[in-house]
mmCIF file of C-alpha atoms in Angstrom:
data_model
loop_
_atom_site.group_PDB
_atom_site.id
_atom_site.type_symbol
_atom_site.label_atom_id
_atom_site.label_comp_id
_atom_site.label_asym_id
_atom_site.label_seq_id
_atom_site.Cartn_x
_atom_site.Cartn_y
_atom_site.Cartn_z
ATOM 1 C CA MET A 23 7.605 -0.465 -20.944
ATOM 2 C CA ASN A 24 6.286 -2.557 -18.025
ATOM 3 C CA THR A 25 5.756 -0.273 -15.024
ATOM 4 C CA GLY A 26 3.926 -2.791 -12.867
ATOM 5 C CA ILE A 27 0.767 -0.661 -13.067
ATOM 6 C CA VAL A 28 -2.191 -2.012 -15.050
ATOM 7 C CA ASN A 29 -5.042 0.257 -16.136
ATOM 8 C CA ILE A 30 -8.372 -1.549 -16.175
ATOM 9 C CA LYS A 31 -11.453 0.478 -17.111
ATOM 10 C CA GLY A 32 -9.788 3.715 -15.963
ATOM 11 C CA LYS A 33 -8.633 2.398 -12.588
ATOM 12 C CA GLU A 34 -4.989 1.631 -11.877
ATOM 13 C CA TYR A 35 -3.928 -1.591 -10.190
ATOM 14 C CA MET A 36 -0.461 -2.552 -9.023
ATOM 15 C CA THR A 37 0.660 -5.966 -10.223
ATOM 16 C CA VAL A 38 1.500 -8.515 -7.563
ATOM 17 C CA ALA A 39 5.107 -8.503 -8.789
ATOM 18 C CA LEU A 40 5.387 -4.773 -8.103
ATOM 19 C CA ARG A 41 3.771 -5.151 -4.670
ATOM 20 C CA VAL A 42 6.215 -7.938 -3.791
ATOM 21 C CA GLN A 43 9.090 -5.704 -4.863
ATOM 22 C CA HIS A 44 7.841 -2.845 -2.634
ATOM 23 C CA PHE A 45 7.245 -5.277 0.228
ATOM 24 C CA ARG A 46 10.824 -6.603 -0.019
ATOM 25 C CA GLU A 47 12.235 -3.065 -0.082
ATOM 26 C CA VAL A 48 10.284 -1.972 3.010
ATOM 27 C CA HIS A 49 10.505 -5.220 4.994
ATOM 28 C CA PRO A 50 13.552 -7.248 3.890
ATOM 29 C CA ASP A 51 13.334 -9.423 7.037
ATOM 30 C CA TRP A 52 9.658 -10.305 6.652
ATOM 31 C CA SER A 53 8.388 -13.418 4.850
ATOM 32 C CA ILE A 54 5.692 -14.454 2.442
ATOM 33 C CA VAL A 55 4.711 -18.072 2.982
ATOM 34 C CA THR A 56 2.262 -19.904 0.717
ATOM 35 C CA GLN A 57 0.488 -23.180 1.286
ATOM 36 C CA ILE A 58 -1.773 -25.333 -0.836
ATOM 37 C CA VAL A 59 -5.053 -25.783 1.031
ATOM 38 C CA HIS A 60 -6.703 -27.959 -1.623
ATOM 39 C CA ARG A 61 -5.670 -29.212 -5.044
ATOM 40 C CA ASP A 62 -7.420 -31.606 -7.367
ATOM 41 C CA ALA A 63 -8.306 -31.991 -11.032
ATOM 42 C CA ASP A 64 -10.968 -29.259 -10.802
ATOM 43 C CA GLU A 65 -9.608 -26.534 -8.524
ATOM 44 C CA VAL A 66 -6.785 -25.163 -6.404
ATOM 45 C CA VAL A 67 -7.134 -23.276 -3.115
ATOM 46 C CA MET A 68 -4.150 -21.534 -1.523
ATOM 47 C CA VAL A 69 -3.364 -19.309 1.410
ATOM 48 C CA ALA A 70 -0.530 -16.802 1.627
ATOM 49 C CA THR A 71 0.692 -15.471 4.962
ATOM 50 C CA ILE A 72 2.806 -12.397 5.650
ATOM 51 C CA LEU A 73 5.071 -12.869 8.684
ATOM 52 C CA ASN A 74 7.245 -10.269 10.380
ATOM 53 C CA GLU A 75 10.803 -10.975 11.601
ATOM 54 C CA GLN A 76 9.387 -12.489 14.836
ATOM 55 C CA ASN A 77 7.141 -14.796 12.760
ATOM 56 C CA ARG A 78 4.035 -12.937 13.888
ATOM 57 C CA ILE A 79 1.245 -13.106 11.310
ATOM 58 C CA ILE A 80 0.644 -9.684 9.784
ATOM 59 C CA ALA A 81 -1.861 -10.654 7.098
ATOM 60 C CA THR A 82 -3.280 -13.616 5.184
ATOM 61 C CA GLY A 83 -4.880 -13.945 1.783
ATOM 62 C CA HIS A 84 -6.817 -16.830 0.293
ATOM 63 C CA ALA A 85 -7.480 -17.616 -3.349
ATOM 64 C CA GLU A 86 -9.356 -20.221 -5.350
ATOM 65 C CA GLU A 87 -8.910 -20.999 -9.029
ATOM 66 C CA LYS A 88 -11.030 -23.324 -11.151
ATOM 67 C CA ARG A 89 -8.970 -25.164 -13.762
ATOM 68 C CA LYS A 90 -11.717 -24.806 -16.398
ATOM 69 C CA ALA A 91 -12.214 -21.071 -15.761
ATOM 70 C CA SER A 92 -9.721 -19.966 -18.388
ATOM 71 C CA GLN A 93 -7.152 -21.177 -20.862
ATOM 72 C CA ILE A 94 -4.362 -20.047 -18.503
ATOM 73 C CA ASN A 95 -5.874 -21.939 -15.573
ATOM 74 C CA SER A 96 -6.055 -25.120 -17.635
ATOM 75 C CA THR A 97 -2.252 -25.325 -17.420
ATOM 76 C CA SER A 98 -1.293 -22.917 -14.614
ATOM 77 C CA ALA A 99 -4.080 -22.815 -12.018
ATOM 78 C CA LEU A 100 -1.637 -23.440 -9.162
ATOM 79 C CA GLU A 101 0.655 -20.576 -10.148
ATOM 80 C CA ASN A 102 -2.293 -18.252 -10.782
ATOM 81 C CA CYS A 103 -3.824 -19.161 -7.435
ATOM 82 C CA GLU A 104 -0.570 -18.577 -5.555
ATOM 83 C CA THR A 105 -0.133 -15.153 -7.159
ATOM 84 C CA SER A 106 -3.698 -14.172 -6.247
ATOM 85 C CA ALA A 107 -3.263 -15.341 -2.640
ATOM 86 C CA ILE A 108 0.003 -13.392 -2.329
ATOM 87 C CA GLY A 109 -1.649 -10.290 -3.804
ATOM 88 C CA ARG A 110 -4.511 -10.482 -1.323
ATOM 89 C CA ALA A 111 -2.145 -11.000 1.618
ATOM 90 C CA LEU A 112 -0.027 -8.042 0.529
ATOM 91 C CA ALA A 113 -3.138 -5.871 0.222
ATOM 92 C CA GLY A 114 -4.078 -6.923 3.751
ATOM 93 C CA ALA A 115 -0.625 -5.850 4.917
ATOM 94 C CA GLY A 116 -1.013 -2.443 3.262
ATOM 95 C CA PHE A 117 0.752 -3.047 -0.045
ATOM 96 C CA GLY A 118 -1.391 -2.272 -3.055
ATOM 97 C CA GLY A 119 -3.796 0.415 -1.908
ATOM 98 C CA SER A 120 -7.380 -0.365 -1.071
ATOM 99 C CA GLU A 121 -7.854 -2.947 -3.808
ATOM 100 C CA PHE A 122 -7.660 -6.556 -2.648
ATOM 101 C CA ALA A 123 -8.188 -8.006 -6.101
ATOM 102 C CA SER A 124 -5.094 -8.540 -8.196
ATOM 103 C CA ALA A 125 -4.951 -6.993 -11.644
ATOM 104 C CA ASN A 126 -5.419 -10.493 -13.116
ATOM 105 C CA GLU A 127 -8.476 -11.121 -10.942
ATOM 106 C CA VAL A 128 -10.063 -7.871 -12.084
ATOM 107 C CA GLN A 129 -9.271 -8.542 -15.749
ATOM 108 C CA ASN A 130 -10.702 -12.053 -15.454
ATOM 109 C CA ALA A 131 -13.868 -10.749 -13.786
ATOM 110 C CA ILE A 132 -14.351 -8.143 -16.510
ATOM 111 C CA ALA A 133 -13.660 -10.682 -19.245
ATOM 112 C CA GLN A 134 -16.247 -13.025 -17.794
ATOM 113 C CA GLN A 135 -18.920 -10.313 -17.828
ATOM 114 C CA ASN A 136 -19.659 -10.580 -21.531
ATOM 115 C CA PRO A 137 -23.326 -11.540 -21.811
ATOM 116 C CA ALA A 138 -23.131 -11.976 -25.602
ATOM 117 C CA VAL A 139 -20.384 -14.596 -25.267
ATOM 118 C CA ASP A 140 -22.305 -16.269 -22.447
ATOM 119 C CA LYS A 141 -25.387 -16.400 -24.678
ATOM 120 C CA ALA A 142 -23.387 -17.977 -27.511
ATOM 121 C CA ILE A 143 -21.851 -20.528 -25.133
ATOM 122 C CA ASN A 144 -25.281 -21.429 -23.768
ATOM 123 C CA ALA A 145 -26.551 -21.940 -27.316
ATOM 124 C CA ILE A 146 -23.599 -24.252 -27.998
ATOM 125 C CA LYS A 147 -24.279 -26.184 -24.781
ATOM 126 C CA GLU A 148 -27.926 -26.619 -25.791
ATOM 127 C CA ALA A 149 -27.259 -27.795 -29.351
ATOM 128 C CA GLY A 150 -29.182 -31.036 -29.754
ATOM 129 C CA SER A 151 -27.240 -32.515 -32.653
ATOM 130 C CA MET A 152 -23.894 -32.277 -34.403
ATOM 131 C CA GLU A 153 -25.565 -30.333 -37.225
ATOM 132 C CA ALA A 154 -27.092 -27.829 -34.772
ATOM 133 C CA LEU A 155 -23.742 -27.542 -33.007
ATOM 134 C CA LYS A 156 -22.010 -26.743 -36.281
ATOM 135 C CA ILE A 157 -24.526 -24.003 -37.117
ATOM 136 C CA VAL A 158 -24.423 -22.382 -33.678
ATOM 137 C CA TYR A 159 -20.624 -22.649 -33.458
ATOM 138 C CA THR A 160 -20.105 -21.124 -36.934
ATOM 139 C CA ALA A 161 -22.342 -18.178 -36.022
ATOM 140 C CA ALA A 162 -20.487 -17.677 -32.743
ATOM 141 C CA ILE A 163 -16.974 -17.616 -34.217
ATOM 142 C CA ARG A 164 -18.080 -15.107 -36.848
ATOM 143 C CA GLN A 165 -19.470 -12.809 -34.154
ATOM 144 C CA PHE A 166 -16.484 -12.707 -31.786
ATOM 145 C CA LYS A 167 -12.871 -11.821 -32.536
ATOM 146 C CA SER A 168 -10.975 -11.694 -29.228
ATOM 147 C CA GLU A 169 -8.769 -14.672 -28.455
ATOM 148 C CA ALA A 170 -10.301 -15.012 -24.982
ATOM 149 C CA ASP A 171 -13.843 -15.132 -26.380
ATOM 150 C CA LEU A 172 -12.864 -17.594 -29.097
ATOM 151 C CA ALA A 173 -11.103 -19.802 -26.534
ATOM 152 C CA LYS A 174 -14.285 -19.941 -24.425
ATOM 153 C CA ILE A 175 -16.406 -20.686 -27.487
ATOM 154 C CA ASN A 176 -14.021 -23.407 -28.688
ATOM 155 C CA ALA A 177 -13.919 -24.997 -25.231
ATOM 156 C CA ALA A 178 -17.729 -25.058 -25.116
ATOM 157 C CA LYS A 179 -17.872 -26.510 -28.634
ATOM 158 C CA ASP A 180 -15.336 -29.236 -27.780
ATOM 159 C CA ALA A 181 -17.197 -30.144 -24.601
ATOM 160 C CA ARG A 182 -20.566 -30.331 -26.370
ATOM 161 C CA LYS A 183 -19.074 -32.301 -29.252
ATOM 162 C CA ALA A 184 -17.734 -34.863 -26.769
ATOM 163 C CA GLU A 185 -21.205 -35.130 -25.200
ATOM 164 C CA LEU A 186 -22.956 -35.630 -28.520
#
């Protein structure tokens, strides 16, 4: 059952969807306005603003997403960025406790803190030939099993293969 609460390393985070729901219940006349600050082939930057019924700014939240940062961002960086900006603005307005990071931001940060995967990716990036790439890549995919890790390894392999 989806409660809107995500447990990450023993700490509970409210999803942005749940915070929006609480916000709407408490302040039905207030608004959440989002705006694209920057968007290109590499990244998206957005700002979300919380306005009261008199259009006075209550809080803002900014977010930046790199399109190559994850498999999700490769197709949905704009949507991910908007959600993060809204989550940060809501936290600034008092919805979501003391945590400004969204549950997705925290999960992404934790997922990116895998030094073994980073080491394997660096080895792939440094492969000097197609044969070396094949050896390093084969060792890497045998070592890691999570879809996220394998996606990172495959992306690094594809990029290096294109360079070679």
